[in-house]
Structures are given as C-alpha cells and as structure tokens.
XYZ file of C-alpha atoms in Angstrom:
478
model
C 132.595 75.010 26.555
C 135.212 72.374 25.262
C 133.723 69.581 23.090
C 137.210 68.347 22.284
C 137.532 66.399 26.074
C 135.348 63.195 25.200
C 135.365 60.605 21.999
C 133.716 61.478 18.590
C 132.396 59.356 16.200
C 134.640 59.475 12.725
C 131.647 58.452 11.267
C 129.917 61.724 12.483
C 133.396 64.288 11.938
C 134.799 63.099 8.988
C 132.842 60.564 6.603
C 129.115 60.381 6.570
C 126.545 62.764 5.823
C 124.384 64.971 7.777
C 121.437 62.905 5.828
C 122.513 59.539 6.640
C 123.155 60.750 10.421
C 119.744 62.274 10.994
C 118.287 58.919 10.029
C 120.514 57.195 12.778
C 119.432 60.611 15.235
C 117.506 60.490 18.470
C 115.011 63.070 16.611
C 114.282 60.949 13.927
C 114.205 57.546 16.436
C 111.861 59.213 18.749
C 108.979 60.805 16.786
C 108.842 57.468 14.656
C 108.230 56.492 18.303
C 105.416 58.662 18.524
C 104.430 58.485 14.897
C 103.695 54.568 15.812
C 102.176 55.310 18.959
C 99.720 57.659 16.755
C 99.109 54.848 14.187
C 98.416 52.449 17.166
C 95.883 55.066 18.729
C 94.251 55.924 15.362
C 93.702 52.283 14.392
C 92.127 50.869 18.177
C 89.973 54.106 17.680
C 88.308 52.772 14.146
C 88.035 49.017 15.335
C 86.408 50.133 18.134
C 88.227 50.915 21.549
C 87.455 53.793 23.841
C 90.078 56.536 21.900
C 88.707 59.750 20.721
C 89.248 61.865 17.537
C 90.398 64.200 20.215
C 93.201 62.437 21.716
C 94.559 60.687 18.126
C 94.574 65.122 17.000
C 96.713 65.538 20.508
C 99.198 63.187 20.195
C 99.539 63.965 16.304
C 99.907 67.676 17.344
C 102.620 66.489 19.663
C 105.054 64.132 17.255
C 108.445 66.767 17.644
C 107.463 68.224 20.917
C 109.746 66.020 22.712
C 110.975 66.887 25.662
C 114.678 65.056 26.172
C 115.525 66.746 29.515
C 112.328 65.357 31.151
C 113.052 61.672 28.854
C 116.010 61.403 30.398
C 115.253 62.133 33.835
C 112.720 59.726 33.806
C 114.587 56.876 32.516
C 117.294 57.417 35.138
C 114.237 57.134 37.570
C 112.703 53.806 35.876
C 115.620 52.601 34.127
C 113.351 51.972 30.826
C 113.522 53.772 27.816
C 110.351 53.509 26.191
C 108.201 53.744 29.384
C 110.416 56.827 30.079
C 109.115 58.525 26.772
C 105.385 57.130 27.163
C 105.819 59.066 30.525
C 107.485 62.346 28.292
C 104.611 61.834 25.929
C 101.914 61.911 28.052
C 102.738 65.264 29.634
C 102.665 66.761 26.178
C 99.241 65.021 25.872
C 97.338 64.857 29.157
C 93.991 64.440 27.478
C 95.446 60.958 25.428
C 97.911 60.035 28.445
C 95.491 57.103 29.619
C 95.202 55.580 25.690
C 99.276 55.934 24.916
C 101.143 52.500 24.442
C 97.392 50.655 24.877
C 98.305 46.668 24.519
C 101.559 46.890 23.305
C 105.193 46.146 24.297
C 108.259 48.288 23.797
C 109.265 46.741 20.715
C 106.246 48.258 19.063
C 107.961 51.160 18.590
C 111.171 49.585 18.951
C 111.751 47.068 16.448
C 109.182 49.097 14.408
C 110.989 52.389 14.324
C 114.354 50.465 13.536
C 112.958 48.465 10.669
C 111.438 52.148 9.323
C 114.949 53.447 9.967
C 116.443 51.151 8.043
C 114.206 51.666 5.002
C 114.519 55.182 5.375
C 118.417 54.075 5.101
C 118.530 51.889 3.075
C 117.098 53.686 -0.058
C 119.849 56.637 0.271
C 122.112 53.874 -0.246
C 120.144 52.943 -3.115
C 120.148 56.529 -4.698
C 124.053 57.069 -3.698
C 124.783 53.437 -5.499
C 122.525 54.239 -8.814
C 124.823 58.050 -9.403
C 127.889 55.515 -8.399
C 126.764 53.547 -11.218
C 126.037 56.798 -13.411
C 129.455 58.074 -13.335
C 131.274 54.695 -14.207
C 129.139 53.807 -16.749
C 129.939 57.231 -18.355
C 133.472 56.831 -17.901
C 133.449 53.242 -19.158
C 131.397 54.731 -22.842
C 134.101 57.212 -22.894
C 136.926 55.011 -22.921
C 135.433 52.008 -24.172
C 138.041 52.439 -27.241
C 141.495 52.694 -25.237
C 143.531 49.713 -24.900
C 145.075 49.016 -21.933
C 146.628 45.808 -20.190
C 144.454 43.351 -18.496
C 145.839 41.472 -16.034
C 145.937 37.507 -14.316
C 147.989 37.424 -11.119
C 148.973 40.996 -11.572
C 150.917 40.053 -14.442
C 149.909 41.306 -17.746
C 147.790 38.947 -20.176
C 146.384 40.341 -22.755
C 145.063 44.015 -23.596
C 141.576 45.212 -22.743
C 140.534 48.393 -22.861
C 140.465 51.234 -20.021
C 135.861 51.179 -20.320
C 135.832 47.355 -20.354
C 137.883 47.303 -16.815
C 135.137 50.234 -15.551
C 132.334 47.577 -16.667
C 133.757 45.126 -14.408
C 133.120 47.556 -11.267
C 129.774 48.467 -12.345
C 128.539 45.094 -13.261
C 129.477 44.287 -9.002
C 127.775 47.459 -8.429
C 124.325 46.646 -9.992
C 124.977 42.947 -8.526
C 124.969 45.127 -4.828
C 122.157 47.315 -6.065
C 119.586 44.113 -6.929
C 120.504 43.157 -3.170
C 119.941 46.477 -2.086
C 116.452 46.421 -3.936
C 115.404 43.120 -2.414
C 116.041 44.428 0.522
C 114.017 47.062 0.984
C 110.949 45.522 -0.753
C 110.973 42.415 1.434
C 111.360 44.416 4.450
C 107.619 44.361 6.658
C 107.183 46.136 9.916
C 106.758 43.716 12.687
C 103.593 44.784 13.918
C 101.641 44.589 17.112
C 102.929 41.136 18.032
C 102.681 41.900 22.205
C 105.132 40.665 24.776
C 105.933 37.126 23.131
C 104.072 37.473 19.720
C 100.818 35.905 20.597
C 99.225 38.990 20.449
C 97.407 37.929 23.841
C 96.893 41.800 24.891
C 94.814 42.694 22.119
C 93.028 39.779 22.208
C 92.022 40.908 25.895
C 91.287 44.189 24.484
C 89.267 43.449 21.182
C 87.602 40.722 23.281
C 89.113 37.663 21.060
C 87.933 39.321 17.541
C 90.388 37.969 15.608
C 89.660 39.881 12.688
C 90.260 43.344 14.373
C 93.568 42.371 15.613
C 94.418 41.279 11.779
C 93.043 44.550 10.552
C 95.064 46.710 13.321
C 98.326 44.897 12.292
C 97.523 46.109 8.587
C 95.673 49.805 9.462
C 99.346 50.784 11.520
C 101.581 48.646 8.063
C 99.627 50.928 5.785
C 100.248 54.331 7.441
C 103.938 53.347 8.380
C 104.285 53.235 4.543
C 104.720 49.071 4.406
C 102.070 46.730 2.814
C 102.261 44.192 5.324
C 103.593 42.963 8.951
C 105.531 39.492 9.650
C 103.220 36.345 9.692
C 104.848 35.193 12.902
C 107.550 36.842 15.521
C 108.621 36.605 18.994
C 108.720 39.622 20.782
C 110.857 41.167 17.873
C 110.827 40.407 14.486
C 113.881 37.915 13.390
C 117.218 39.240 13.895
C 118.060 37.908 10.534
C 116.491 40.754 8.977
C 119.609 42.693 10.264
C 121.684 40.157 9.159
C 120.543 40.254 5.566
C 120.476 43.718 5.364
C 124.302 44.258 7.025
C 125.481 41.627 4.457
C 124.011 43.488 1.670
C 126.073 46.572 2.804
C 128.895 44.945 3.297
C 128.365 43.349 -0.590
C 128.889 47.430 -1.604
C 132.035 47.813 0.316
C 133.029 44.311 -1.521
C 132.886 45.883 -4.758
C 134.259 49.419 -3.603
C 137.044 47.802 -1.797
C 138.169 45.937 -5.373
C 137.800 49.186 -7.331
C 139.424 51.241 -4.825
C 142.286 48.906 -4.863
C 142.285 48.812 -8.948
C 142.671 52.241 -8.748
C 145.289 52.119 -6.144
C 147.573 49.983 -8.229
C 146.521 52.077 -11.329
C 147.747 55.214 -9.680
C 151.372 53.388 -8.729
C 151.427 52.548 -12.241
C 150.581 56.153 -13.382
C 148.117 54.907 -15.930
C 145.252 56.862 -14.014
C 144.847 58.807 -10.644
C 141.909 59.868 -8.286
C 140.950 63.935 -8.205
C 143.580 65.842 -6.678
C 142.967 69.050 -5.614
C 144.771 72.312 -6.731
C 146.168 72.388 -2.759
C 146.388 69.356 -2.003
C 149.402 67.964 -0.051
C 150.265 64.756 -1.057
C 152.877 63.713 1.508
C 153.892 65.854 4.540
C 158.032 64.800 3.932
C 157.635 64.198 -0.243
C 156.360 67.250 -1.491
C 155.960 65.982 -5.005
C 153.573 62.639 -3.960
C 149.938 62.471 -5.065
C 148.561 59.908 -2.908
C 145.601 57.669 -3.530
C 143.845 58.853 -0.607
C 139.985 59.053 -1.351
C 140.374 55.319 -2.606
C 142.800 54.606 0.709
C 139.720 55.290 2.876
C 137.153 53.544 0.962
C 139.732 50.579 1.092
C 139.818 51.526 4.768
C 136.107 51.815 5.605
C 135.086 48.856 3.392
C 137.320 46.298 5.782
C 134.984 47.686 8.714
C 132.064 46.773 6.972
C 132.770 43.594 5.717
C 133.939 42.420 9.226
C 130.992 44.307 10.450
C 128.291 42.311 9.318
C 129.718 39.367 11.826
C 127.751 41.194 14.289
C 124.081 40.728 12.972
C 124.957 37.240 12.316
C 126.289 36.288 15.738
C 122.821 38.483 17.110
C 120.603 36.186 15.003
C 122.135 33.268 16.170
C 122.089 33.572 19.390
C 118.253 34.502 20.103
C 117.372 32.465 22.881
C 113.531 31.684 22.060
C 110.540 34.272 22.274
C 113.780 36.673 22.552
C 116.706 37.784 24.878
C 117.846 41.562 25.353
C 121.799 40.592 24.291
C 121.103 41.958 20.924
C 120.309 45.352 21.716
C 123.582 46.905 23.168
C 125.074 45.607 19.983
C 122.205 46.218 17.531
C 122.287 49.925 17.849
C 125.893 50.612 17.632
C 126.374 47.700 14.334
C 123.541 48.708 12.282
C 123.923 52.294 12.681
C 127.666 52.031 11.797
C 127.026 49.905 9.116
C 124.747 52.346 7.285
C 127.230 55.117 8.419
C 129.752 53.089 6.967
C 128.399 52.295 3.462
C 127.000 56.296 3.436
C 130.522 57.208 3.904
C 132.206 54.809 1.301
C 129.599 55.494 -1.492
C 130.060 59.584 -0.693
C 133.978 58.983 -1.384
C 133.165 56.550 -4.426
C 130.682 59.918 -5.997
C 133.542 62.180 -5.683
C 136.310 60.260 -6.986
C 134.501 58.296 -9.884
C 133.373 62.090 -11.148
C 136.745 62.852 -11.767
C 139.185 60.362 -12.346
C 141.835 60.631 -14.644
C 143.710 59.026 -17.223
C 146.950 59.586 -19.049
C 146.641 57.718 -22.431
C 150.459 58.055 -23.418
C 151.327 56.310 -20.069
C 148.451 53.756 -20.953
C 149.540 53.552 -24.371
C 153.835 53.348 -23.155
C 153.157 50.303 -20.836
C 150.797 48.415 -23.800
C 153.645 48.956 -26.116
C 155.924 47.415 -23.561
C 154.623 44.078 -23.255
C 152.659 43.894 -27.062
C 155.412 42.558 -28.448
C 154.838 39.422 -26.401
C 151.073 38.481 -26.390
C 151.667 39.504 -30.322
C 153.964 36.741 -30.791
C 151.269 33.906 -31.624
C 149.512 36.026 -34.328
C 152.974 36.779 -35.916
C 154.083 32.978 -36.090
C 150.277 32.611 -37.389
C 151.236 34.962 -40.311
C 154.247 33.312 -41.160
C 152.937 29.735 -41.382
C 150.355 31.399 -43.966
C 153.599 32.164 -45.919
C 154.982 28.535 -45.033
C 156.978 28.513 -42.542
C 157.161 25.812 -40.076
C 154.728 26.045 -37.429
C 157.211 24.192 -34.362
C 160.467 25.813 -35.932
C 158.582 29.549 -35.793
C 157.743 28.658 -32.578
C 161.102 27.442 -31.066
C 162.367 30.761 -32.751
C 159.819 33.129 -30.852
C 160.787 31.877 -27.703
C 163.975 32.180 -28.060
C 163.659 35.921 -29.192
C 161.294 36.186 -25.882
C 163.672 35.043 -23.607
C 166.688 37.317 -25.376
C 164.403 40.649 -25.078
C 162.987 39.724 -21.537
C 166.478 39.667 -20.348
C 166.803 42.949 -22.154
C 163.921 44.481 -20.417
C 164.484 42.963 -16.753
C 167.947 43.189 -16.270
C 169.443 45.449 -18.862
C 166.470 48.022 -18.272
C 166.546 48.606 -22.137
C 163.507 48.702 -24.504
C 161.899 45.399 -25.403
C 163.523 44.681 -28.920
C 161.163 41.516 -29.783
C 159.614 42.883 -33.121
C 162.874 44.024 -34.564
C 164.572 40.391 -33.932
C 161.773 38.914 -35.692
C 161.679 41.772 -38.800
C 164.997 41.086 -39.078
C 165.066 37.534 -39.294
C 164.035 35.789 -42.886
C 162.054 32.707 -41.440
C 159.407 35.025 -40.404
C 159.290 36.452 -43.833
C 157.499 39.823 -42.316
C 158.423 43.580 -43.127
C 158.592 46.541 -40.901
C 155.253 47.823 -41.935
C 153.817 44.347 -41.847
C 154.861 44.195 -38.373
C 153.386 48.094 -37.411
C 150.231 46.844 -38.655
C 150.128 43.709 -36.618
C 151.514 45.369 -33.676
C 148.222 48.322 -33.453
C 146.860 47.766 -29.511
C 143.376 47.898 -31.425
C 143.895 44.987 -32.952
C 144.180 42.727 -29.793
C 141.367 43.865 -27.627
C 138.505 41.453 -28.765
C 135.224 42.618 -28.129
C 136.117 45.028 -25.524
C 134.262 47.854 -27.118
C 130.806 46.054 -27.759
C 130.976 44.784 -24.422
C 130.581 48.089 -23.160
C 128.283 49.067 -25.245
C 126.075 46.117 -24.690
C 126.515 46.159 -21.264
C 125.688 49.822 -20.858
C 122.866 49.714 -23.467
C 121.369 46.775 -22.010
C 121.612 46.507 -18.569
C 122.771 50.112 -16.894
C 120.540 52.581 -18.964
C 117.169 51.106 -18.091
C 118.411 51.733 -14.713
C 119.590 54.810 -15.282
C 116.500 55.882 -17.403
C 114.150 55.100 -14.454
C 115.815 56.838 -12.316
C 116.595 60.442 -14.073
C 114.905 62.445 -10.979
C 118.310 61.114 -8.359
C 120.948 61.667 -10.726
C 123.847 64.062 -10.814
C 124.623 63.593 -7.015
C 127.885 65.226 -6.075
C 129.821 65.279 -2.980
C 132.779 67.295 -1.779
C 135.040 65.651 0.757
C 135.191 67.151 4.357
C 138.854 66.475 4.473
C-alpha cells in the first residue's frame, strides 16, 4: 500500500514526539470520552438515579474497546460525532446502553476531554521547559567567568560574559514556565452544564435537588483529576481558556525564537555553534558549511506559534451567546498544532542546549578587538589621577579612536589604540600599566555574581523540586 499519495502532518514526520501526539490521538480523545461518560454514570448512580453497579463495571470494562469502523459508519449515517460513539459504546455495553450520555450534551465529553487533553499537554511542556532550563543554567555556571561582548543594536557595548548572556534566556524561560504553571492550575473541567448551561436536564432528572446537581458537577471534577468545574458556562466553557493557554505557548516560542536567533548570529560570528554531528552535511554545494540548523527550525516553528495563537483569540471573540459551532473546525486543528508546535521547539531546544559549543580564543580574539575602545574612559581616568587634563585626555582619545577605527575598517589591520596611547607622554601610562588595564576580567561588572545569584536563587529551587524529570534528552529525527 502507498502512504506517500496524500498530505502528512510535519508535525507528525519530522518534529514532535510520539508522546505529545498520542495526547492529540483519537485513542486518547475517545476513551476520555468514555472515561467521562463512566464518571457521569458512576456519580447519577450514588445521588440516586436508576444506574446499577452493574452497568458503571460494563462501561468501565469497555473504556479501549472502541470500535472505529462501526464509529465511523455511524457518523456518516447521523452526521454526529458524539451520538455516533454513544451508539459504538452502547454495543460494547448492551446492559448500560439505556443509562449512556443520561442528561448531558455533547460537550460533556467534548469540551471536557479537550480541557483534560490540554492538561495532560500542557504539563509535558512543563517538564520539557524545566530540563530546557536545566541545561542553560548549567551552561551559564560553567561559563559564568568568560568575557565576551555584549551588545546594543548589534554593535558591541561593553563586555559581559558568555553565562551572563545564557541567564538572559533562562530568566524568559522561567518567565514562560510561571505562565505555564498558572495555567494548568487554573484550568477546571466544565462540567455538566447541559445544552445552554442551565443545567435544566438534570434538574428534570434529580427532580430540582439542587444540591445533587452541585455534588455531580464535583463527584465527575474529582475523578477527572480537577478540584472544581466553572461557576458559570454556556454550552462550552469560555473559549478564552484556549486563548490563554495558546498565548502561553506562544510566550515559549518568544523566548526560543530570541535564543535561537542569539545563537544564530553567534555561530556567523564563530564565537559558539549548535551540535553538529560527526556526518553531518552542512551545505549540499559548500562542503565545508556548518549550518545553524536545529536553531533555524526552532526560529522556524516559533513564527507558527506566535501567529498561531491569533486563532484562539479570534474563536473567543466571536462566540455568539450560549455558543456557536464556528469554533470547532478551527479549535481542533489550532490547539493541537499549537501543543505540537511548542513539543517540537522545546525537543530541538533539549538537544541543542546539551551540547553547544564554544571556542574561547575566538571569544577572547573579537573582545580583544574592540577592548581597546570601551577601555578608553578608564585609561583617561588613570591619567587624570596622575594630572593630566581631563578635556585635553579626552580630545586626545578620540582622536586616537578615530585614527585606529580607520585602521580596522578600511585598512583591515589590527586595532592599534593602546599602543598610540603607551606611546604618547600625556597619558603618562607604561606597557604593563596598560596590559593590566586592558584584562577582559576587569570590565565585566558583576557578570559572575549575577549568575550565581540568579542560579542560586531563583533556578535551583526549581530545579531541586523537580529532580525526578530531569536529564531529558532528545535525538533529532532529521
């Protein structure tokens, strides 16, 4: 049989994992289907309702005997997906047949199942971002002593150091992974609202008792795993539940996208460079080319995101009322992708923060290139010490500047700042004076205790709690 003659999801080929994609499958969707159906049956059968023991043990018995042939027949028949699978379920279970689905609407299991999916989602994202955060964190402690330049406008400023810069990824990172936290512990199963949220159904069934339909709503929360359901709804709970959780994935690719591109312009610079393999073609015409390409595709997959998370907003705004069905063609294809997506990015942002690497006499070469410069103010510092003249010093330096910049820029020759200024008597320095001055250590402020503090303070907690998910690797499909 061919299965090369019809479109394939990237997603599914090349970037996420089989984890994430089971979460998004029809296996998991459907027995949460009947998972809720059993909660439902289970709960009306302790307030009260005419379910047995018996049929609650049948349809539990039945969860993953699903049969899709017969599902799909059925819904070409009714043209309804759930009532297709109550009709699938119910010839599994021909004792409980009568008793599955009693009072609700199809967004019981619905908008149930997708808020459950997206839990179940949303905290591999959370483990994925916390090993994310392991690996930088170790790389910034490792080099939190190596001066490098830091940059404004892509020009260079000053000097930082190489673990300062990988503090400034992982401090967006644990921004992301707050969001990601709030998320899932705000997120409450809708519930057993009925057709328009009044809950009139099981108020027909439990004869107006109030209570019961309150304590049904929190029997079916409870053994779903949530501690409560949304105070009020329409038929479905508020599409800006999607919306805040899309935006919160599309925060991660925010962050990944500006490391990915750091890294990019790092690489051009030669200062450091994602894992490249042993055989590993670079370029199919320049044989000697190492390519960025792991941080190329999570530059790549982070734009989809970002623009993705339009689509949740435009869905929540555009709920007409109690509810209209225009969010549901779009619903399943933008929140699936969206988890896809951010699966995909944070699998390509364990592999390449595990191994990236960097070339400290390359660092070191371009530092010593522009030093001379940003050193300028403490040298004409020294000198007034010594007595010179603060403005003449000054007038002095930038004339040196401009000399050697013209040097460097259209000469191509080495930046000859320091010597110009050894060598002239107003500055009243020697050679060693200046070698001193001019160590990279010496103009990196608190770079290093930054990192520390940072990493002491705010990652390791994080990190401590969380020993049992570490040390997550992934190896890329291609």
């Amino acid at each position: 049989m061919n299965n090369k003659n019809s479109y394939e999801s990237p997603f599914c080929t090349r970037y996420a994992s089989e984890e994430m994609q089971y979460i998004f499958s029809p296996d998991k969707k459907f027995t949460t289907w009947r998972r809720l159906w059993v909660a439902l049956a289970r709960a009306e059968m302790k307030l009260g309702l005419p379910v047995t023991e018996a049929q609650v043990k049948e349809l539990e018995e039945n969860i993953n005997n699903i049969d899709y042939d017969m599902a799909e027949a059925r819904e070409k028949e009714v043209r309804h997906d759930v009532m297709a699978h109550v009709y699938t379920y119910g010839q599994a279970c021909p004792d409980a047949e009568g008793i599955i689905h009693l009072g609700a609407t199809s967004c019981y299991v619905g908008d149930n199942t997708d808020v459950i999916i997206m839990r179940d989602a949303l905290q591999v994202i959370r483990r994925k971002l916390i090993n994310v955060i392991a690996q930088l964190s170790d790389f910034a402690m490792k080099y939190k002593d190596m001066p490098c330049l830091a940059y404004t406008h892509l020009q260079p400023a000053q000097l930082t150091t190489v673990g300062k810069r990988a503090t400034l990824w992982t401090n967006e990172l644990l921004m992301d992974l707050k969001e990601i936290e709030r998320r899932i512990s705000d997120l409450q199963l809708l519930g057993s609202k009925g057709t328009t949220g009044t809950q009139a159904s099981f108020m027909e069934l439990f004869e107006g008792d109030t209570d019961k339909i309150k304590q049904l709503e929190q029997m079916i929360a409870e053994e779903m795993g949530f501690e409560s359901c949304v105070p009020v709804s329409g038929q479905t709970y508020s599409r800006k539940v999607d919306s805040f959780v899309v935006n919160a994935l599309a925060g991660i690719a925010e962050s990944c996208s500006k490391f990915s591109n750091d890294m990019r312009i790092l690489q051009s610079f030669k200062e450091m460079e994602e894992p490249f393999e042993k055989n590993q073609i670079g370029s199919s015409a320049m044989a000697y080319k190492r390519n960025p390409m792991r941080c190329e595709r999570i530059t790549s997959l982070s734009r989809y995101l970002m623009i993705d998370c339009l689509n949740p907003a435009f869905t929540a705004g555009t709920q007409w009322f109690e509810r209209t069905l225009d969010d549901s063609a779009n619903k399943r294809i933008s929140v699936a992708e969206a988890f896809l997506a951010a699966d995909s990015i944070l699998n390509i942002m364990i592999n390449v923060t595990s191994g990236m690497v960097v070339y400290p006499k390359i660092v070191r070469k371009r530092v010593m290139a522009e030093l001379p410069f940003m050193a300028t103010e403490n040298i004409m510092m020294d000198a007034v010490k010594k007595g010179g003249d603060r403005q003449a010093l000054h007038e002095r330096i930038r004339q040196y500047s401009m000399e050697a910049a013209k040097r460097v820029k259209q000469e191509g020759l080495e930046n000859d700042l320091c010597d110009r200024i050894v060598a002239d008597p107003m500055f009243m320095i020697t050679k060693e004076e200046m070698d001193s001055i001019m160590a990279p250590e010496n103009f990196t402020g608190r770079s290093s205790q930054q990192v520390e503090e940072f990493v002491n303070e705010f990652v390791k907690p994080i990190l401590d709690a969380n020993k049992d998910i570490l040390n997550e690797t992934y190896e890329m499909k291609n």
